Short mmCIF file of N, CA and C and ligand atoms in Angstrom, two decimals:
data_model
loop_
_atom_site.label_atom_id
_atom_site.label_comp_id
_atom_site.label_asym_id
_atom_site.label_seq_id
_atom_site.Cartn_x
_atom_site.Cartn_y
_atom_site.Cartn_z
N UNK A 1 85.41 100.56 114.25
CA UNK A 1 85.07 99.65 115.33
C UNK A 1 83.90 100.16 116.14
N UNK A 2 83.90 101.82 116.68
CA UNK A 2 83.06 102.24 117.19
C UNK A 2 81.44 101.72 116.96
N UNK A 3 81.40 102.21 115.15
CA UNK A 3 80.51 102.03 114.87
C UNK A 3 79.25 100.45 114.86
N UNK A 4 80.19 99.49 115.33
CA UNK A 4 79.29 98.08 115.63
C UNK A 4 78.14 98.51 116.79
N UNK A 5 78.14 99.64 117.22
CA UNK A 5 76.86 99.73 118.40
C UNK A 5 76.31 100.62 117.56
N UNK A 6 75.04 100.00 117.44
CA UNK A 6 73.73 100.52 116.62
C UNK A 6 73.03 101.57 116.67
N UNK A 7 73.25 101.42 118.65
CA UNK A 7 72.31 102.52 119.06
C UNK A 7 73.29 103.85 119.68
N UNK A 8 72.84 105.02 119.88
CA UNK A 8 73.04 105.94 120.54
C UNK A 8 73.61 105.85 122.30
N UNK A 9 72.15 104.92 122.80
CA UNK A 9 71.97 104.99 123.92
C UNK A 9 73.27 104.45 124.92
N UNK A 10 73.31 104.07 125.65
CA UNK A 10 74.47 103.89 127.09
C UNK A 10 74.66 102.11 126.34
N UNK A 11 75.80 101.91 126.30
CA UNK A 11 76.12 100.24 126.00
C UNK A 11 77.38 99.64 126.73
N UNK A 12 77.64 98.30 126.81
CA UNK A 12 78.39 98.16 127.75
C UNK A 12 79.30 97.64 126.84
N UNK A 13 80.85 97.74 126.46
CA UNK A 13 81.27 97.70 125.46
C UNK A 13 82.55 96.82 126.03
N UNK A 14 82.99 95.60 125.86
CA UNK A 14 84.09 94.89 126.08
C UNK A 14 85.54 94.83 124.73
N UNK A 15 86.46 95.64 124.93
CA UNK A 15 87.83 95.61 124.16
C UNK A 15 88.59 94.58 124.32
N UNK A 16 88.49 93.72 123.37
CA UNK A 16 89.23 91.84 123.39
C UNK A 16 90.85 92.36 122.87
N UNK A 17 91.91 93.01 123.42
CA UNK A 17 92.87 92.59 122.86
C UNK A 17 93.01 94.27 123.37
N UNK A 18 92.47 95.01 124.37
CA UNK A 18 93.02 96.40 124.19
C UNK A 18 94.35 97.03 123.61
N UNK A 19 95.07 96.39 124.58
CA UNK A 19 96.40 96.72 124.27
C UNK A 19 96.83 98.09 125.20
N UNK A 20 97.10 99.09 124.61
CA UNK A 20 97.19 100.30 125.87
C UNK A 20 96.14 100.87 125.68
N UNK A 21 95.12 100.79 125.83
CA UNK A 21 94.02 100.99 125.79
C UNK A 21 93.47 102.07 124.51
N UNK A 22 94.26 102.24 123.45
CA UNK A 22 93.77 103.82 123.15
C UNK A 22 92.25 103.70 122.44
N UNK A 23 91.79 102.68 122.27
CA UNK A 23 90.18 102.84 121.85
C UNK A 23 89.56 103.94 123.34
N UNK A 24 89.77 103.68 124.30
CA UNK A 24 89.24 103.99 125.44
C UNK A 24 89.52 105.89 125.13
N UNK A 25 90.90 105.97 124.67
CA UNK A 25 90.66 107.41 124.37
C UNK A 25 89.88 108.12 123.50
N UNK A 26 90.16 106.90 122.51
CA UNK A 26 88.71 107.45 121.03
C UNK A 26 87.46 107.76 121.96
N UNK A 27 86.70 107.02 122.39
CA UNK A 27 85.51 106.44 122.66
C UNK A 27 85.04 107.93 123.57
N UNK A 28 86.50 108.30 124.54
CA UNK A 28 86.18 109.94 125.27
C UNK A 28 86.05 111.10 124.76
N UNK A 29 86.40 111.03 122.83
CA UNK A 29 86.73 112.30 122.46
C UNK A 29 85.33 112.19 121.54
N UNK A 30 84.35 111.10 122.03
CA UNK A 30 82.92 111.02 120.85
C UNK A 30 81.81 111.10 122.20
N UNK A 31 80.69 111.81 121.82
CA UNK A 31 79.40 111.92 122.73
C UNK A 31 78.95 110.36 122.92
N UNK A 32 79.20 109.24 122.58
CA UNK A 32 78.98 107.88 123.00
C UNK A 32 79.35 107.38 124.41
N UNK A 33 77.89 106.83 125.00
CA UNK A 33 77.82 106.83 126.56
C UNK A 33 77.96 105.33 126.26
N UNK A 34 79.42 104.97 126.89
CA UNK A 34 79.90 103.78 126.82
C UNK A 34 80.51 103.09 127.79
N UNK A 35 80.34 102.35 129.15
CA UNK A 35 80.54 101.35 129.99
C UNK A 35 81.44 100.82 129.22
N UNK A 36 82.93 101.32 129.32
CA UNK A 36 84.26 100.48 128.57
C UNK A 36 84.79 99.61 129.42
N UNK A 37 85.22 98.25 129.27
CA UNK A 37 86.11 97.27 129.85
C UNK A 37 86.66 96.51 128.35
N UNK A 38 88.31 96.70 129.58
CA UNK A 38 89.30 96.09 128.49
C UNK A 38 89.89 94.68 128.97
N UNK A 39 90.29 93.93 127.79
CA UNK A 39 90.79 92.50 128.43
C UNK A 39 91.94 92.34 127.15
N UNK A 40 92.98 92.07 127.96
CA UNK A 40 94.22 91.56 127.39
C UNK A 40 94.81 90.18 127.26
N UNK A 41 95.92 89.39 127.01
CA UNK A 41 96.38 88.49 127.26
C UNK A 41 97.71 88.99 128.35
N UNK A 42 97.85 90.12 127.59
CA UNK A 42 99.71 90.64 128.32
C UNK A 42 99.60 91.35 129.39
N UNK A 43 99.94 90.89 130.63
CA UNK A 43 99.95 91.35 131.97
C UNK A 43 100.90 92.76 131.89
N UNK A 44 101.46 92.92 130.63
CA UNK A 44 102.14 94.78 130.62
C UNK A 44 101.62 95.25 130.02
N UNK A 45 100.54 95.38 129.32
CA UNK A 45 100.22 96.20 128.74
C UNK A 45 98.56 96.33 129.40
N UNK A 46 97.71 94.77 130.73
CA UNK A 46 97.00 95.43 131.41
C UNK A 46 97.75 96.50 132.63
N UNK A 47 98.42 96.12 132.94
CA UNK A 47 98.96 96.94 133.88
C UNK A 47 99.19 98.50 133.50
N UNK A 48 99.67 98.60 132.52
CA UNK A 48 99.66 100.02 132.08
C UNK A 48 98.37 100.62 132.11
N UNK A 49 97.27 99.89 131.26
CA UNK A 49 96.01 100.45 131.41
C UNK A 49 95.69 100.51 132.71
N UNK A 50 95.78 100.05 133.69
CA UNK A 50 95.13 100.06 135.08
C UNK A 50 95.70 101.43 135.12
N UNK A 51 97.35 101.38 135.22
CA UNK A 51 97.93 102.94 135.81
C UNK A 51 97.16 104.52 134.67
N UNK A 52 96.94 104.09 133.54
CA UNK A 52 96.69 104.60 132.82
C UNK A 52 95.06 105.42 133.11
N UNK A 53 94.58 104.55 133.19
CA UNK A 53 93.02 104.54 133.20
C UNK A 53 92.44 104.29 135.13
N UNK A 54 92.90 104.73 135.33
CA UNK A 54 92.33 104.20 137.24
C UNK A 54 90.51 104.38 137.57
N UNK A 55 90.05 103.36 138.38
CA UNK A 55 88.84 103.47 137.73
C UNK A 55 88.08 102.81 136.62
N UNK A 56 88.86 102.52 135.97
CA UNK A 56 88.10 101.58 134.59
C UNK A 56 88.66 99.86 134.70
N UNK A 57 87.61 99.42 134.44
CA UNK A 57 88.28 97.63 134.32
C UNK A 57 88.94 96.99 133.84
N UNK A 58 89.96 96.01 133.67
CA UNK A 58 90.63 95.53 132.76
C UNK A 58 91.14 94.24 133.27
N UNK A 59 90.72 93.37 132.48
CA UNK A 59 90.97 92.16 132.54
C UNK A 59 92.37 91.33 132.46
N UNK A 60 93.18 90.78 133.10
CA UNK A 60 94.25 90.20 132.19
C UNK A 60 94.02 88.60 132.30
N UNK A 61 93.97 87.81 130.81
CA UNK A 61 92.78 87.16 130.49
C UNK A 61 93.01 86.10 129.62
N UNK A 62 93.53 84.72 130.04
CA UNK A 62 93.40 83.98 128.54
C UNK A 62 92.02 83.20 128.42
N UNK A 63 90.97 83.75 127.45
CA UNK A 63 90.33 83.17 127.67
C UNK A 63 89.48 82.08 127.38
N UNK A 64 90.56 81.52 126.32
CA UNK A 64 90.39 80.03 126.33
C UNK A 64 90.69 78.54 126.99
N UNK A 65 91.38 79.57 128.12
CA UNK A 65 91.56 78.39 129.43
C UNK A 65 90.34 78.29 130.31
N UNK A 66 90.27 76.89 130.59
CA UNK A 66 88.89 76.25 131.12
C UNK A 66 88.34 77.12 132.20
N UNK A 67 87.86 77.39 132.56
CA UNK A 67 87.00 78.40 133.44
C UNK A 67 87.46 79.38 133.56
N UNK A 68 87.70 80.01 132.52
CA UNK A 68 87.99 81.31 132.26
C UNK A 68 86.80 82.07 132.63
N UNK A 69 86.79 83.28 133.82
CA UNK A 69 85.78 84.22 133.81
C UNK A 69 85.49 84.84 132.61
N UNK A 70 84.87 85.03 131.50
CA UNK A 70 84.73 85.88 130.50
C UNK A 70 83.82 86.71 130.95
N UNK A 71 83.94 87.98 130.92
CA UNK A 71 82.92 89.10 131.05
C UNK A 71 82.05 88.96 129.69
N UNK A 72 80.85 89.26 130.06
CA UNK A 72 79.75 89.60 129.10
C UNK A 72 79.60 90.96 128.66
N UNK A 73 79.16 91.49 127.46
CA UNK A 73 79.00 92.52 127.17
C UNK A 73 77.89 93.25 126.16
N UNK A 74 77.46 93.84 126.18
CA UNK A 74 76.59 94.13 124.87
C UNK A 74 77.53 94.03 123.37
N UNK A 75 78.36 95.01 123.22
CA UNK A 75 79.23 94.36 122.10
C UNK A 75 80.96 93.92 122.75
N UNK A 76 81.07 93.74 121.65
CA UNK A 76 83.16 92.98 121.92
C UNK A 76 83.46 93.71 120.75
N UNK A 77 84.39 94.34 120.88
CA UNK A 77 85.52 94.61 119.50
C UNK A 77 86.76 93.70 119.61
N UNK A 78 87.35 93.44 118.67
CA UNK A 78 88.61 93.11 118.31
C UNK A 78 89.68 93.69 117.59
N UNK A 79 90.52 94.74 118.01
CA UNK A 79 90.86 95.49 116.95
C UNK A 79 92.30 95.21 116.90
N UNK A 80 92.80 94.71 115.46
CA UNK A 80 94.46 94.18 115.68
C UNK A 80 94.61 92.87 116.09
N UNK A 81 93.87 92.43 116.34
CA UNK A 81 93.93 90.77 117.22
C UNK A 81 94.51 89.73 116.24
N UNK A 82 93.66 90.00 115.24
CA UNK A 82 94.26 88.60 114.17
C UNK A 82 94.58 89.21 113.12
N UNK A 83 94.80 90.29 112.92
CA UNK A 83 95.53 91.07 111.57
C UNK A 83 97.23 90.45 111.46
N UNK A 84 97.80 90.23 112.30
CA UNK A 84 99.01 89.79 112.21
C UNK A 84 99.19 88.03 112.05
N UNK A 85 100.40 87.55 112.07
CA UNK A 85 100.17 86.12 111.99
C UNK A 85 101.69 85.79 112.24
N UNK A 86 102.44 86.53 111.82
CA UNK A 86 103.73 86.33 112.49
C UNK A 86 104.32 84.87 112.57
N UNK A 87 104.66 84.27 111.32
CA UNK A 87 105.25 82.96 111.25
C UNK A 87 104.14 82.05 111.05
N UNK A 88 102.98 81.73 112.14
CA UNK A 88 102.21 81.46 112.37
C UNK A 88 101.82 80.62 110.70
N UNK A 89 101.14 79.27 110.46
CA UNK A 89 100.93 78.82 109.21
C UNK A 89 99.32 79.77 109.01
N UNK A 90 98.84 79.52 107.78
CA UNK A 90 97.64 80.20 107.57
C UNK A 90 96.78 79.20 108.31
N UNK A 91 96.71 78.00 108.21
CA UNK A 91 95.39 77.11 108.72
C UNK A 91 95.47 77.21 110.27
N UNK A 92 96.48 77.01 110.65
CA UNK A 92 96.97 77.38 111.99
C UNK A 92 96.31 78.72 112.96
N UNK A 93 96.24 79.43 111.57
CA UNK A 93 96.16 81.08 112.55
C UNK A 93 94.87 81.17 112.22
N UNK A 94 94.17 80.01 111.47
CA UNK A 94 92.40 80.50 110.46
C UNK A 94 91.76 79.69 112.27
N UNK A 95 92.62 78.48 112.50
CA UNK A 95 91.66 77.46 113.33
C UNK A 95 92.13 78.21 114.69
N UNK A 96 93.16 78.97 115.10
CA UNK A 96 93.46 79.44 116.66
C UNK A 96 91.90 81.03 116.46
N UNK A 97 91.76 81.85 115.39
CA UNK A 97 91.00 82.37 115.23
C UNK A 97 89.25 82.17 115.05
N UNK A 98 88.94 81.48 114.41
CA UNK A 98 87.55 80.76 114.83
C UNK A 98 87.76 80.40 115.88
N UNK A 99 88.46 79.59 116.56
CA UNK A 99 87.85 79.50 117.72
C UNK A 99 88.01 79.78 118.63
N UNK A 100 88.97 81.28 119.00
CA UNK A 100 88.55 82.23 119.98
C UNK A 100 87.12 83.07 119.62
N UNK A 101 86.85 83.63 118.07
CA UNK A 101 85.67 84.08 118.09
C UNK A 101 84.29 83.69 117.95
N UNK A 102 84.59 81.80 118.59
CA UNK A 102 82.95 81.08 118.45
C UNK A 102 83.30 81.29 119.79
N UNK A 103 84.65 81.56 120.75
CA UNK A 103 84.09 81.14 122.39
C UNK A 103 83.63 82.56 122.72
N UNK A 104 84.13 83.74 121.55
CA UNK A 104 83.37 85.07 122.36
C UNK A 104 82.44 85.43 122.26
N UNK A 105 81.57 85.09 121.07
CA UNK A 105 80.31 85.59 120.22
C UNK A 105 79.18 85.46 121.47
N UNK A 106 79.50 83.98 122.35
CA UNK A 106 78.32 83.91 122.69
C UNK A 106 78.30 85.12 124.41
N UNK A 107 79.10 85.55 124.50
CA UNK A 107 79.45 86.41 125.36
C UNK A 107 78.83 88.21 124.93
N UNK A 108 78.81 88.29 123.94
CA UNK A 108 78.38 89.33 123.27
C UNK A 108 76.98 89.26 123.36
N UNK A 109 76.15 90.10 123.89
CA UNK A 109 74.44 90.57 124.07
C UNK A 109 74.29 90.75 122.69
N UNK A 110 74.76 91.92 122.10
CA UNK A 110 73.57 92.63 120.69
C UNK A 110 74.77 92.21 120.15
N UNK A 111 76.38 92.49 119.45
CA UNK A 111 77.11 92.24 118.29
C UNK A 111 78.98 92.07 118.98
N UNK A 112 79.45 92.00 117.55
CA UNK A 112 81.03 91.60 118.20
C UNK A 112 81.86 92.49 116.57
N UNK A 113 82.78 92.74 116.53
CA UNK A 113 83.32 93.52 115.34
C UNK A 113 84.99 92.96 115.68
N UNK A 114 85.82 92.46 114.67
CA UNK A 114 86.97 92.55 114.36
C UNK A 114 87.41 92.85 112.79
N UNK A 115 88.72 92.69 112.73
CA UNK A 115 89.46 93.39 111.75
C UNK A 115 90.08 92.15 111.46
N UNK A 116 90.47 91.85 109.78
CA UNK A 116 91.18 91.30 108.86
C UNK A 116 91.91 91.92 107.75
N UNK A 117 93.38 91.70 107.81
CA UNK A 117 94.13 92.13 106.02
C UNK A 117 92.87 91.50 105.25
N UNK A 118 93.38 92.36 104.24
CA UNK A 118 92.29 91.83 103.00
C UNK A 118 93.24 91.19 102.11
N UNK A 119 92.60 90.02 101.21
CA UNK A 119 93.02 90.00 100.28
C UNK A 119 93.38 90.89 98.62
N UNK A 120 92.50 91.77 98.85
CA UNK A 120 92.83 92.95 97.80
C UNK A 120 93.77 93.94 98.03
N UNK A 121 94.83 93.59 97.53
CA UNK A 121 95.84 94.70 97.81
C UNK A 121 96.78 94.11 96.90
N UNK A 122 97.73 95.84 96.84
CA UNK A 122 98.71 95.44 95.78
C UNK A 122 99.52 94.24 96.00
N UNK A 123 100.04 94.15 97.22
CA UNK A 123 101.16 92.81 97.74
C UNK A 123 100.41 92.45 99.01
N UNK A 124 101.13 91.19 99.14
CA UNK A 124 100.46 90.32 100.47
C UNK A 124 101.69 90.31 101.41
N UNK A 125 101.67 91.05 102.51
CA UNK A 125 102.45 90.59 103.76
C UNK A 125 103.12 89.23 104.42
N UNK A 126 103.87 88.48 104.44
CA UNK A 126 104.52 87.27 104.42
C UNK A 126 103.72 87.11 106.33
N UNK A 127 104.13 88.15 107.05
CA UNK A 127 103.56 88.19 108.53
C UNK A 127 102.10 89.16 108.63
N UNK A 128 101.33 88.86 107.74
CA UNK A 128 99.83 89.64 108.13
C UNK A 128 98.99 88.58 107.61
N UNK A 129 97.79 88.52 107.95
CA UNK A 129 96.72 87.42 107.91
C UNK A 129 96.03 88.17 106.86
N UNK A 130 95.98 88.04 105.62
CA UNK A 130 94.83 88.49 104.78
C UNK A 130 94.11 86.96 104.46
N UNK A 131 92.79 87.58 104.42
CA UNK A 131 91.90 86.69 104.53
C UNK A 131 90.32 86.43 103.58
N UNK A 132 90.49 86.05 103.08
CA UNK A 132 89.58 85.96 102.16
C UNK A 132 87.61 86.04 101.93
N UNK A 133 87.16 87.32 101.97
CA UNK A 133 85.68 87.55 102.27
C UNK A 133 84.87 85.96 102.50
N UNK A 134 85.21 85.17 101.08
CA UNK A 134 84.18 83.68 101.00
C UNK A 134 84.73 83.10 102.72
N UNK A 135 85.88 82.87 102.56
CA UNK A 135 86.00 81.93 103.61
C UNK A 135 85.86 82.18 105.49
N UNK A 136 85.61 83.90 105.48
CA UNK A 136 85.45 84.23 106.75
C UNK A 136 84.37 84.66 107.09
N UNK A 137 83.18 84.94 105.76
CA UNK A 137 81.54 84.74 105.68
C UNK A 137 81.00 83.80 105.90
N UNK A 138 81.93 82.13 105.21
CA UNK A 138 81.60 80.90 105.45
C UNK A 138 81.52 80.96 106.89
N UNK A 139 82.44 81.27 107.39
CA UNK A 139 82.67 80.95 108.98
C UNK A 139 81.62 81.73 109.99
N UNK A 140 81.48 82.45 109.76
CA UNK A 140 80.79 83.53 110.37
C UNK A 140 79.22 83.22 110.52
N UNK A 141 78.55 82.91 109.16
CA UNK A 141 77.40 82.67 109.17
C UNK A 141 77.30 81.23 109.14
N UNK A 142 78.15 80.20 109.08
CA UNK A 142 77.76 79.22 109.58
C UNK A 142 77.74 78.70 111.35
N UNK A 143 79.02 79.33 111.37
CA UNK A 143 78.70 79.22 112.97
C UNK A 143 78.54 80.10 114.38
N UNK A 144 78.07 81.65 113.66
CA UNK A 144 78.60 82.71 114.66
C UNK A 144 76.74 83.07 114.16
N UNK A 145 76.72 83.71 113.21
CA UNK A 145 75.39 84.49 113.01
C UNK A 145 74.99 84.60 111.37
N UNK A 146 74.33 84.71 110.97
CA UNK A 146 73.87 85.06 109.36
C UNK A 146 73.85 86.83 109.22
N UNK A 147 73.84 87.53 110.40
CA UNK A 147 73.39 88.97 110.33
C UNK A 147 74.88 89.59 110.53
N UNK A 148 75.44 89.67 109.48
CA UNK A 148 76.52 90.52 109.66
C UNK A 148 77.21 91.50 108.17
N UNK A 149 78.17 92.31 108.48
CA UNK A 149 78.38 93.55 107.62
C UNK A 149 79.39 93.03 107.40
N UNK A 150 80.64 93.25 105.95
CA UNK A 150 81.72 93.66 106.19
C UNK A 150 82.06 95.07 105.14
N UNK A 151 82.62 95.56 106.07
CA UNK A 151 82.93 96.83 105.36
C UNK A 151 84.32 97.12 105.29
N UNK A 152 85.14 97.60 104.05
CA UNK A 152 85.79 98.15 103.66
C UNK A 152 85.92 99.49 102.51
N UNK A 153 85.58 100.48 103.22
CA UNK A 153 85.73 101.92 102.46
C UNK A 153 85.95 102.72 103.76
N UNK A 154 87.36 102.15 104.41
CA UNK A 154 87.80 103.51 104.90
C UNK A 154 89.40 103.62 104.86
N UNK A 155 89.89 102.92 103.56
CA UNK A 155 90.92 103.58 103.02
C UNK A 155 92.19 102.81 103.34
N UNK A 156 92.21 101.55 104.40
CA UNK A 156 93.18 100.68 104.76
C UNK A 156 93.12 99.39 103.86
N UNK A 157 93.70 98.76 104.30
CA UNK A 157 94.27 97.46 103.24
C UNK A 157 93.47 96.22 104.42
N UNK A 158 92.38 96.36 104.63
CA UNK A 158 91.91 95.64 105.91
C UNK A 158 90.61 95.50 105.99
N UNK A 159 89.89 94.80 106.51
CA UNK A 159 88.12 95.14 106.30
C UNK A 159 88.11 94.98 108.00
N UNK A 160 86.93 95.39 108.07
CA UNK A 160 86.12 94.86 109.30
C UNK A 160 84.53 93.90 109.50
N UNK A 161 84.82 93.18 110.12
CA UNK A 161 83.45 92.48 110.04
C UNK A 161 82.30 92.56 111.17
N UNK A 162 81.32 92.66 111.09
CA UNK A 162 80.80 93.14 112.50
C UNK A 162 79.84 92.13 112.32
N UNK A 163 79.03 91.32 113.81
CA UNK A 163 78.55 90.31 113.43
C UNK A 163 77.18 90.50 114.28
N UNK A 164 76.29 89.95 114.35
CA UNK A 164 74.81 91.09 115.12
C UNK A 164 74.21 89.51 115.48
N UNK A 165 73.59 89.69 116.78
CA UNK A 165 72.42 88.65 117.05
C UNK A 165 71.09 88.88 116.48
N UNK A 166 70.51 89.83 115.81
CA UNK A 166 69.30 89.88 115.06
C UNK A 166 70.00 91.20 114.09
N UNK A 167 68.95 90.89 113.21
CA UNK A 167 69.07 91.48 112.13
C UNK A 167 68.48 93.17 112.82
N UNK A 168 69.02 94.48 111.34
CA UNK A 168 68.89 95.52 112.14
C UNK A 168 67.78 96.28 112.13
C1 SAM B 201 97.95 94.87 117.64
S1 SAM B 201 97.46 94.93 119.31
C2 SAM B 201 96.02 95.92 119.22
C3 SAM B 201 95.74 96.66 120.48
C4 SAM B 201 94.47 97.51 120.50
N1 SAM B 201 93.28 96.72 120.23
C5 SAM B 201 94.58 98.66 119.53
O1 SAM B 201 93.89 98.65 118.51
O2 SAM B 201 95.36 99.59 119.79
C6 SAM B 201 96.80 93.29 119.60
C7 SAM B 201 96.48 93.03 121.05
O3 SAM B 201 95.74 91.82 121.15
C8 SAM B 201 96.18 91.12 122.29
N2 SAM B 201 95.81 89.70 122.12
C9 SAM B 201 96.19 88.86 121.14
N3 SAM B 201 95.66 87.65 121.31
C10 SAM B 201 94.90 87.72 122.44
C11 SAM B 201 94.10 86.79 123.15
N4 SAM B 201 93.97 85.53 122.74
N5 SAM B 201 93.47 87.20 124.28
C12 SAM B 201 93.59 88.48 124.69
N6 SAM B 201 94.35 89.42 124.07
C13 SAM B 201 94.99 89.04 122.95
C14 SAM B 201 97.68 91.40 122.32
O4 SAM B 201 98.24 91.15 123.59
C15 SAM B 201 97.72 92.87 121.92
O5 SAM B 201 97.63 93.72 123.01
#
């Protein structure tokens, strides 16, 4: 996830789905000068981060309700957000997913990065979203950006997609 910021330099980095924040601990144990803010849906698990983290921002946030403040950011991660699906039908969980990540993209300055099950794997999870490269490239570059990565070689059953406002 880290790796969706390109550059070295100081970036302002928004966590869509923190959770208890532990990216925020990664992010302290790497020389990356990073302006972290986190945004949740679950008012317990921002609250923990507040007690957790004092000093740092955190949103508690749905933010597909109509005037939703969305913070802006240079990038957005998503990590865990739509890997699960939990009953949830597949078209169901494909259309609640596009279109939380067409309302965040445009919130994102330079890029945005989330995570998907893959379809390559020995068995498919009855409650995990694997998702198929064609159909979430379709989506992506038709309505988010044409400049994006997905990578899988780091050993999980999952890819990541990272999505860029200009090419690199
Ligand atoms: C599996 S957890 C991952 C937490 C964290 N990103 C991590 O990697 O440790 C998924 C998180 O996404 C949050 N979430 C799911 N849908 C969301 C939404 N629409 N808006 C904000 N947060 C959401 C959940 O509340 C939960 O904290």
């Amino acid at each position: 996830m880290a790796e969706v910021m390109r550059e070295r330099g100081s970036v302002d980095l928004l966590d869509f789905g923190c959770g208890a924040g532990h990216f925020l601990d990664y992010l302290r144990q790497t020389d990356r000068k990073v302006r972290y803010r986190g945004l949740d849906l679950s008012a317990r698990f921002v609250d923990l981060c507040r007690r957790k983290y004092p000093g740092v921002a955190f949103d508690c946030l749905d933010v597909m309700q109509d005037g939703a403040a969305v913070p802006e950011a240079d990038y957005i991660v998503m990590n865990g957000v739509f890997t699960e699906r939990c009953g949830i039908a597949y078209e169901t969980m494909f259309g609640a997913m596009t279109g939380l990540l067409a309302k965040m993209f445009p919130y994102a300055r330079k890029g945005m990065a989330f995570n998907l099950m893959s379809k390559h794997v020995d068995w498919e999870r009855e409650d995990l979203f694997h998702v198929p490269y064609d159909q979430i490239s379709r989506f992506v570059v038709g309505q988010l950006s044409r400049h994006h990565v997905i990578r899988a070689d780091y050993g999980l059953y999952e890819y990541t997609v990272y999505v860029y406002k200009a090419a690199a």
